[in-house]
Every structure is written in C-alpha cells, then in structure tokens.
mmCIF file of C-alpha atoms in Angstrom:
data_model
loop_
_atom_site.group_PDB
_atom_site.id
_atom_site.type_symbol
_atom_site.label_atom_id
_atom_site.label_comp_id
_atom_site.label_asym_id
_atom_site.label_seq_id
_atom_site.Cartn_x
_atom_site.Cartn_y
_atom_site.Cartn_z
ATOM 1 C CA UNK A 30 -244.217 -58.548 109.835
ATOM 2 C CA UNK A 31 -246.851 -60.750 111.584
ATOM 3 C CA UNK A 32 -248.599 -63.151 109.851
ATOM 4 C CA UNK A 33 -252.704 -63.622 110.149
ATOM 5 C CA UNK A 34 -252.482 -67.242 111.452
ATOM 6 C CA UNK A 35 -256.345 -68.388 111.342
ATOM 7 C CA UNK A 36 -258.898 -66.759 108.812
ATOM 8 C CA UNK A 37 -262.271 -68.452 108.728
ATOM 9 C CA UNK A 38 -265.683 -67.132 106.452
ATOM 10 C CA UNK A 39 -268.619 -68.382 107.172
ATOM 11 C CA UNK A 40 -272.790 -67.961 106.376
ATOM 12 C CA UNK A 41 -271.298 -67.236 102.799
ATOM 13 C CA UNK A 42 -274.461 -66.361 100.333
ATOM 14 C CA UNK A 43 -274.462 -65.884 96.896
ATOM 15 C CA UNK A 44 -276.955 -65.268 93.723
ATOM 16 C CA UNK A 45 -276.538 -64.040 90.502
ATOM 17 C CA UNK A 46 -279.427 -63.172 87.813
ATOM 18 C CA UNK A 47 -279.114 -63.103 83.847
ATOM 19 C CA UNK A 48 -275.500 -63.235 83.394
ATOM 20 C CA UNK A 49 -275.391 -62.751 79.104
ATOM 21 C CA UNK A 50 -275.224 -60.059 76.725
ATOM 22 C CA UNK A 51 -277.542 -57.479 76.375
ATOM 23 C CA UNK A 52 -279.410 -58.417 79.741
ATOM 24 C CA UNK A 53 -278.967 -56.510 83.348
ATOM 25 C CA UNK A 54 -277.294 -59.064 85.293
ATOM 26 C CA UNK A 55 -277.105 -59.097 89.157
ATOM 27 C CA UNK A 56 -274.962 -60.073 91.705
ATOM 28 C CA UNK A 57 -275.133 -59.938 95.275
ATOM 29 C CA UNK A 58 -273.324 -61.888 98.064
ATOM 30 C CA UNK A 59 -272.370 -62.113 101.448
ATOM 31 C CA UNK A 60 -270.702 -63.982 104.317
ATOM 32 C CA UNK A 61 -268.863 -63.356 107.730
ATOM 33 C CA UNK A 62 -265.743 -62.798 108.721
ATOM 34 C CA UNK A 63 -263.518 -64.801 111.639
ATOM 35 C CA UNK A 64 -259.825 -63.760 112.147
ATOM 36 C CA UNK A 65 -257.338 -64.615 114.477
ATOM 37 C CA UNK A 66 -253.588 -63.816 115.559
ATOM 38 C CA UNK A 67 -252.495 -64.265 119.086
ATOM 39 C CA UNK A 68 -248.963 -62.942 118.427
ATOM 40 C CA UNK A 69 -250.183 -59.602 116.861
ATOM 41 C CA UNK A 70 -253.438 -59.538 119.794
ATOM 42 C CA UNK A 71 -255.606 -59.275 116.866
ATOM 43 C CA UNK A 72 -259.302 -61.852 117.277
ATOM 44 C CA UNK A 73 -262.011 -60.628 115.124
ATOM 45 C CA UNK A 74 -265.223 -62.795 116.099
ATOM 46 C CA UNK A 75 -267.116 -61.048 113.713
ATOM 47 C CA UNK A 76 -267.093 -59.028 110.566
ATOM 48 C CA UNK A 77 -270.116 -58.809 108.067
ATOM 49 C CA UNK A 78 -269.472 -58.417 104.236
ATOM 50 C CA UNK A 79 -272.552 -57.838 101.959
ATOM 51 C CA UNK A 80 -272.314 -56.883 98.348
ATOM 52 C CA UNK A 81 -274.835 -55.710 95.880
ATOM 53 C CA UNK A 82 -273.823 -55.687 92.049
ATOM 54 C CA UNK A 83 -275.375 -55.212 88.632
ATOM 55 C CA UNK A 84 -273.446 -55.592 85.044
ATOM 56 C CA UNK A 85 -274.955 -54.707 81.340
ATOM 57 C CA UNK A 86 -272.747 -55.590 78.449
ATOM 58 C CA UNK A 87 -273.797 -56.019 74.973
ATOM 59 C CA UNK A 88 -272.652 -58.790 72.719
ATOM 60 C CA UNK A 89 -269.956 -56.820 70.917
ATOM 61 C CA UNK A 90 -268.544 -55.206 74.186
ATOM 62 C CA UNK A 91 -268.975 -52.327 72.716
ATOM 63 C CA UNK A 92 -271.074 -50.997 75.831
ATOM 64 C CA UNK A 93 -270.753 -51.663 79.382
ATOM 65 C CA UNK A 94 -272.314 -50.321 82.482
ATOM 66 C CA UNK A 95 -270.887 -51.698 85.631
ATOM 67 C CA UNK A 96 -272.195 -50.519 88.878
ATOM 68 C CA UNK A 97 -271.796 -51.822 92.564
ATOM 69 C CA UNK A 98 -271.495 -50.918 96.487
ATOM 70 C CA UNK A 99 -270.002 -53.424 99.393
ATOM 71 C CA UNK A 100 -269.836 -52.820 103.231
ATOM 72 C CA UNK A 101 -267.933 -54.323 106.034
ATOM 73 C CA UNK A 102 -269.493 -53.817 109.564
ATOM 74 C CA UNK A 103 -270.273 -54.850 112.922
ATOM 75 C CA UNK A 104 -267.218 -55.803 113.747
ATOM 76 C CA UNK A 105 -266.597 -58.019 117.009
ATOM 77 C CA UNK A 106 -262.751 -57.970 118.235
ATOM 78 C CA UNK A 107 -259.898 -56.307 118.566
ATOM 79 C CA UNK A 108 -257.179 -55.789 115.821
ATOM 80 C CA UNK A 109 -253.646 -54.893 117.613
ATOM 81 C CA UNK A 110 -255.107 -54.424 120.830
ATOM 82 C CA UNK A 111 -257.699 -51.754 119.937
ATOM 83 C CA UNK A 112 -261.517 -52.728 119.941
ATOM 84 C CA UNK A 113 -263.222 -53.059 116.542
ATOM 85 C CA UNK A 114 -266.455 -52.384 117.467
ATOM 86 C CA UNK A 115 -267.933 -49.078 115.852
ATOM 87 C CA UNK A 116 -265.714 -49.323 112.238
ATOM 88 C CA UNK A 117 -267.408 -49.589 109.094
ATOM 89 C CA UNK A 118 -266.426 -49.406 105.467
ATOM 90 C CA UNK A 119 -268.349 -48.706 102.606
ATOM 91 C CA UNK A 120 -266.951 -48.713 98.731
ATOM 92 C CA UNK A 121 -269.059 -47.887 95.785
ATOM 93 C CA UNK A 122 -268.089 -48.031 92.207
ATOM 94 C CA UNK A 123 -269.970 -47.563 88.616
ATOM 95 C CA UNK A 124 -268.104 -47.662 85.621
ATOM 96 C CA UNK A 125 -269.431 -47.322 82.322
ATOM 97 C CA UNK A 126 -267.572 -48.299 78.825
ATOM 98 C CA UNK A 127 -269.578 -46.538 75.365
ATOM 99 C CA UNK A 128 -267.297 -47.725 72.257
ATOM 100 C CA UNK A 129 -263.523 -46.007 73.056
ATOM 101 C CA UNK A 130 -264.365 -44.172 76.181
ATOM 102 C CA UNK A 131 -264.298 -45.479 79.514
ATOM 103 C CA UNK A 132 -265.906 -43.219 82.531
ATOM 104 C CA UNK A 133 -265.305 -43.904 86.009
ATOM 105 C CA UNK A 134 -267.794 -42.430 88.173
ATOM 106 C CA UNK A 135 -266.593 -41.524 91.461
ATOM 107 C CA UNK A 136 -265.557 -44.481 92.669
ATOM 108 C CA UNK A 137 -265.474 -43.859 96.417
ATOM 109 C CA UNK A 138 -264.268 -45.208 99.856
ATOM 110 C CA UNK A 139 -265.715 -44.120 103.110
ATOM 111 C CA UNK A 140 -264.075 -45.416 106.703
ATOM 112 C CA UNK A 141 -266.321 -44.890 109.712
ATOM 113 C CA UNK A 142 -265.969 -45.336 113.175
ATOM 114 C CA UNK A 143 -269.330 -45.060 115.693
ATOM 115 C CA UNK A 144 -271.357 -43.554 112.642
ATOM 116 C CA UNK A 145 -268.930 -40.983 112.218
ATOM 117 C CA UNK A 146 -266.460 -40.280 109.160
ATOM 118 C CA UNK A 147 -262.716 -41.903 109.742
ATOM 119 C CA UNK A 148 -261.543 -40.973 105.990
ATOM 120 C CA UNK A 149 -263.640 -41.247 102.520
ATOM 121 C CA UNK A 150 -261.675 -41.565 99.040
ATOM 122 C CA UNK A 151 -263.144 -40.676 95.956
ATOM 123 C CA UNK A 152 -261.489 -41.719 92.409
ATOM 124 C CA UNK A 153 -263.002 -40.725 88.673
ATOM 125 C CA UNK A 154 -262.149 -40.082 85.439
ATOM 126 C CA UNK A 155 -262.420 -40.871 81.780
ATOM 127 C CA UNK A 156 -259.875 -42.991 79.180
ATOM 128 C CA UNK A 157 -260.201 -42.600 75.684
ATOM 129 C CA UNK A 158 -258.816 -46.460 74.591
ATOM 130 C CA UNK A 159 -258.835 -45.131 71.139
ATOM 131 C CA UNK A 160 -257.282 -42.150 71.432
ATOM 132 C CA UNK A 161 -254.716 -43.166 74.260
ATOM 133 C CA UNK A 162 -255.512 -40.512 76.829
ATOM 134 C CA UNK A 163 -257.251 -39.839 79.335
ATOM 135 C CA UNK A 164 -257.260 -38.285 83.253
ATOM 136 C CA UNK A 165 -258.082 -39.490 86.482
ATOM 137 C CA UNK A 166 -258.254 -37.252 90.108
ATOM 138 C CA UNK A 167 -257.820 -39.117 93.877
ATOM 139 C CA UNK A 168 -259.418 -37.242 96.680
ATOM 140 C CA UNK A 169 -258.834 -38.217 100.081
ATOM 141 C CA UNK A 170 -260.363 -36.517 103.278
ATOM 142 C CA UNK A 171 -260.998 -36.342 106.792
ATOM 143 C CA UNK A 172 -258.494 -38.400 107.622
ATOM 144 C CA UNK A 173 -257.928 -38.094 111.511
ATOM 145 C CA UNK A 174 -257.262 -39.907 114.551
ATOM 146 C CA UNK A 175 -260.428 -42.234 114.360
ATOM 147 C CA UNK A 176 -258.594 -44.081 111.331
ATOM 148 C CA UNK A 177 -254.892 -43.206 112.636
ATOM 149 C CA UNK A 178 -255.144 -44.656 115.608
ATOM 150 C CA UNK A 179 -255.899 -48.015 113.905
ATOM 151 C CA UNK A 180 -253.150 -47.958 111.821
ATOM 152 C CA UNK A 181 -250.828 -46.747 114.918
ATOM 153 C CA UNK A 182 -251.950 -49.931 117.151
ATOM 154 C CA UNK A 183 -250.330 -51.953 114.395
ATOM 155 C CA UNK A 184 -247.080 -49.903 114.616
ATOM 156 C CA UNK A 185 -247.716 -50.120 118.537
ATOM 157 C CA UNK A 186 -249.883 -47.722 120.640
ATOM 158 C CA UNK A 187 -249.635 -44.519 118.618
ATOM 159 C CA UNK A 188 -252.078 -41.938 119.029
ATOM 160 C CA UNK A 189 -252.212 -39.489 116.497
ATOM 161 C CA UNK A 190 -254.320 -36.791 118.355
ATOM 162 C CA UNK A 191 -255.873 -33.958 116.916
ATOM 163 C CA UNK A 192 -253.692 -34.600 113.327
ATOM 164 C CA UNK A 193 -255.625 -34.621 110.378
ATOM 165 C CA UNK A 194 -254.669 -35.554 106.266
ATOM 166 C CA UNK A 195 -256.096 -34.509 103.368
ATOM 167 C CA UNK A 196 -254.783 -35.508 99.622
ATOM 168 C CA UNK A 197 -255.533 -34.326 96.217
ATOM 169 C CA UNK A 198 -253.719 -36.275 93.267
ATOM 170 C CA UNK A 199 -254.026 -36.445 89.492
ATOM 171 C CA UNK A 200 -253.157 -39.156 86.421
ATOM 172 C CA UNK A 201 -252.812 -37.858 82.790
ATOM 173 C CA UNK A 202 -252.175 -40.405 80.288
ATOM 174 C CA UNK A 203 -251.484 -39.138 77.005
ATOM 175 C CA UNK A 204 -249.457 -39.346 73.452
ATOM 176 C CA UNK A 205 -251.349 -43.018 72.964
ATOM 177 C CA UNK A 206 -250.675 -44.631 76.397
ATOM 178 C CA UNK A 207 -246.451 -43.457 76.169
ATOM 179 C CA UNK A 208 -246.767 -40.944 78.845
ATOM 180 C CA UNK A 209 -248.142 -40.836 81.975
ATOM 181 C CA UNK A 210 -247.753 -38.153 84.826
ATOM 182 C CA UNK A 211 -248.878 -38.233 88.340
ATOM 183 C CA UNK A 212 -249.152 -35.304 90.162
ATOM 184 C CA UNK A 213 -250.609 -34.595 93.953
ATOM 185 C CA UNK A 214 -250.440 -32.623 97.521
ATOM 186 C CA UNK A 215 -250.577 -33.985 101.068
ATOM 187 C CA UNK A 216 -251.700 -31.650 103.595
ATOM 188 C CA UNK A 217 -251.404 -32.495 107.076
ATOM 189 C CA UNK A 218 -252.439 -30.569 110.082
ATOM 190 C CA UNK A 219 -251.878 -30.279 113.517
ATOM 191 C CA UNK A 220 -249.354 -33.404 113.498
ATOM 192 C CA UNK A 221 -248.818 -34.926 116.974
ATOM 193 C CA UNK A 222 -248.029 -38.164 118.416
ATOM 194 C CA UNK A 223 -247.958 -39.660 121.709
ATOM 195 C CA UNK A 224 -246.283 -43.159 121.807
ATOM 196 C CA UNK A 225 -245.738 -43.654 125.822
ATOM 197 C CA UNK A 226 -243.041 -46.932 124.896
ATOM 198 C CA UNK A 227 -240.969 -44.371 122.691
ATOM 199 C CA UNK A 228 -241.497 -41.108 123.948
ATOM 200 C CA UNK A 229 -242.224 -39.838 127.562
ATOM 201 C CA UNK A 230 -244.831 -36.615 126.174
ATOM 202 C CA UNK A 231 -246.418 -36.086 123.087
ATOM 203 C CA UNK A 232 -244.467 -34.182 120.143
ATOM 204 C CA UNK A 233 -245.321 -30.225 119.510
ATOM 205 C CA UNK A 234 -247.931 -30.331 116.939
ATOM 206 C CA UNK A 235 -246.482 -28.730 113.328
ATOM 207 C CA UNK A 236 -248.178 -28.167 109.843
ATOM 208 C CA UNK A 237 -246.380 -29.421 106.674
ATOM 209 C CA UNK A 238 -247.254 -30.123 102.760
ATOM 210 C CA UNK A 239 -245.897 -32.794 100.707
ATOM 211 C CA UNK A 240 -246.163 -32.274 97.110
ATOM 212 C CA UNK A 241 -245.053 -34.497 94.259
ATOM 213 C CA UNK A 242 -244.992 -34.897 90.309
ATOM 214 C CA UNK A 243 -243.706 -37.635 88.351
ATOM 215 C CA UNK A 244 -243.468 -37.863 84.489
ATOM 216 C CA UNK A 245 -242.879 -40.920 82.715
ATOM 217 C CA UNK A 246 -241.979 -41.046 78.802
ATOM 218 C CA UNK A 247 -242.277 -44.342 77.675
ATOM 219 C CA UNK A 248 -241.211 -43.561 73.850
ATOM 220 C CA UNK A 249 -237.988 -41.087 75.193
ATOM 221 C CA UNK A 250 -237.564 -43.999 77.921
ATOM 222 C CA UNK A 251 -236.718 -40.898 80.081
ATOM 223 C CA UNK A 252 -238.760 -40.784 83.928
ATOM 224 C CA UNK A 253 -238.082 -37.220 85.486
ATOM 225 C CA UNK A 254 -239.090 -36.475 89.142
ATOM 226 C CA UNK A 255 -239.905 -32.479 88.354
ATOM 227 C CA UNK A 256 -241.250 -31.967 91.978
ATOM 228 C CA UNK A 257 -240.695 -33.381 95.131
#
C-alpha cells in the first residue's frame, strides 16, 4: 500500500489540572494537522484536533470515573483525490470502574460530512473483573455514500451511490474470562457501484445480510464458527 510520506503537527497545546488520587483531574489538548503524499494525491493543509478530558481515581483504584470527547475538523485538502473539506469526526467516551465492575457508557463515534451524518458507532457494556463476565453491544449506522465514497477514492474512484450499512454486534465473556463469543448482523441496502476504470455502468443495486457468530473456549481449547 502507499505510504504517508510527510506528517507534520503543529500549534500543539496542552494542560492538565490535579493529576492525584482522589482529585478531578483535567486534561485538554490540541494541535493541527499537516499531511502529505504525492503518490497517493493525498495533501491535507489542515486538520484541527481538540480534546477535552477529565479522570477521578481514588488512591486504592478501587473507583474510577473516566470521561472524555475529541473532534477532528476543518479539514483543508484532499485525501485520494477527493476534497476534505466538510468531514468531521467526533468520539466521546466515559468509563467508570466501582470495585469489580467496569461500565462503559456508550462510547460513541460520529463521521460527518457538510454537517450531516456519514456513520456514528456506539459501543457499551459492563465487565464484572471479579466475576469474569461480562457483555458488550457495537452499533453502527447510517453508513452511506458520504463516508463510502472516502474509503472508495482510496481503492480508486468508487462511488457507492445510494448503498447504505448498518451493523449490530455483541461480546459475552463468561465462565471467568475462558469463553468469549461474538455475535453480529450486517445489513446492507441498495448496494451499487460505479467505478468508470473497471466497469463501463454502474452494477444493479441488490440487498444482502451478513451474519456471524464465533465461540471461543479457552479451557476446552475448542473455537467453533456456529454461524456464518
């Protein structure tokens, strides 16, 4: 694959508050992004990264409460030969640990392109450390063309259309960490392409589901594929 030849970061900020136990630290930085690869016709001028942070843990670390967002925008470039300008990302995350238990609240993901939703991910769930369970769901939406299209420019000039994703998955850890299954669906809708270098006219669109489970026993060393 091509290599990014030249990454540069610049206007890089930083400041952090009360980093010890039993005190509500913060943490927030910040910088710019430069990028450039001639071979892949990829030159970002500009990307802006800003993160906001805060972290409790007491002395024991018995208790934790971890919370925190970050954003990439204003993008200046092209990547592949498609302009930048318009995409966004935004990620937020709080995760809080109470003894045992560890709870991940929706730790989410959200793509956008002119102010306007590309794809958004969300992840949560809660461990038991103790115990040596627990269960976590992935759910990922409105994936469509705005985000496809980026990812097709890397593959060369592939326009997705009017497709559009969505994907529901699951983690169950269990028996004191010796088995672990992961289970989801991938819907897809409308698929079409249109890649002029491969093919003259676009494909007929067609609906299709992909759905998988995997089991893993760690103490019967035995992995089984149940569903494919």
């Amino acid at each position: 694959g091509n290599l990014i030849r030249n990454v540069s970061l610049e206007n890089i900020g930083f400041k952090m508050t009360d980093m010890q136990p039993d005190k509500d630290a913060k943490m927030s930085f910040s910088m710019n992004l430069k990028m450039e690869d001639a071979p892949a016709k990829s030159k970002i001028d500009r990307a802006e990264i800003q993160s906001n942070s805060s972290l409790f843990f007491s002395k024991d670390l018995s208790k934790l409460n971890m919370g925190g967002e970050m954003s990439l925008n204003n993008f200046d470039g092209t990547f592949q030969g498609s302009r930048m300008e318009g995409y966004a990302m935004q990620a937020d995350v709080k995760l809080t640990k109470d003894k045992d238990k560890i709870d991940l609240k929706p730790f989410s993901i959200r793509f956008e392109h002119k102010k306007e939703t590309a794809a958004s991910m969300e992840a949560a769930g809660i461990y038991d450390q103790k115990k040596g369970e627990g269960q976590f769901n992935l759910d990922v939406k409105n994936i469509d063309k705005k985000l496809l299209n980026l990812i097709g420019a890397y593959a060369g000039n592939i326009d997705f259309r009017d497709t559009a994703m969505t994907y529901k998955g699951d983690v169950k850890i269990s028996d004191q960490n010796n088995k672990l299954e992961i289970s989801g669906a991938l819907d897809v809708k409308r698929f079409s392409i249109l890649a002029p270098q491969y093919l003259p006219k676009p494909t007929e669109e067609m609906d299709f589901s992909f759905i998988h489970k995997m089991v893993m026993d760690n103490k019967a060393q035995v992995l089984s594929i149940p569903t494919m």
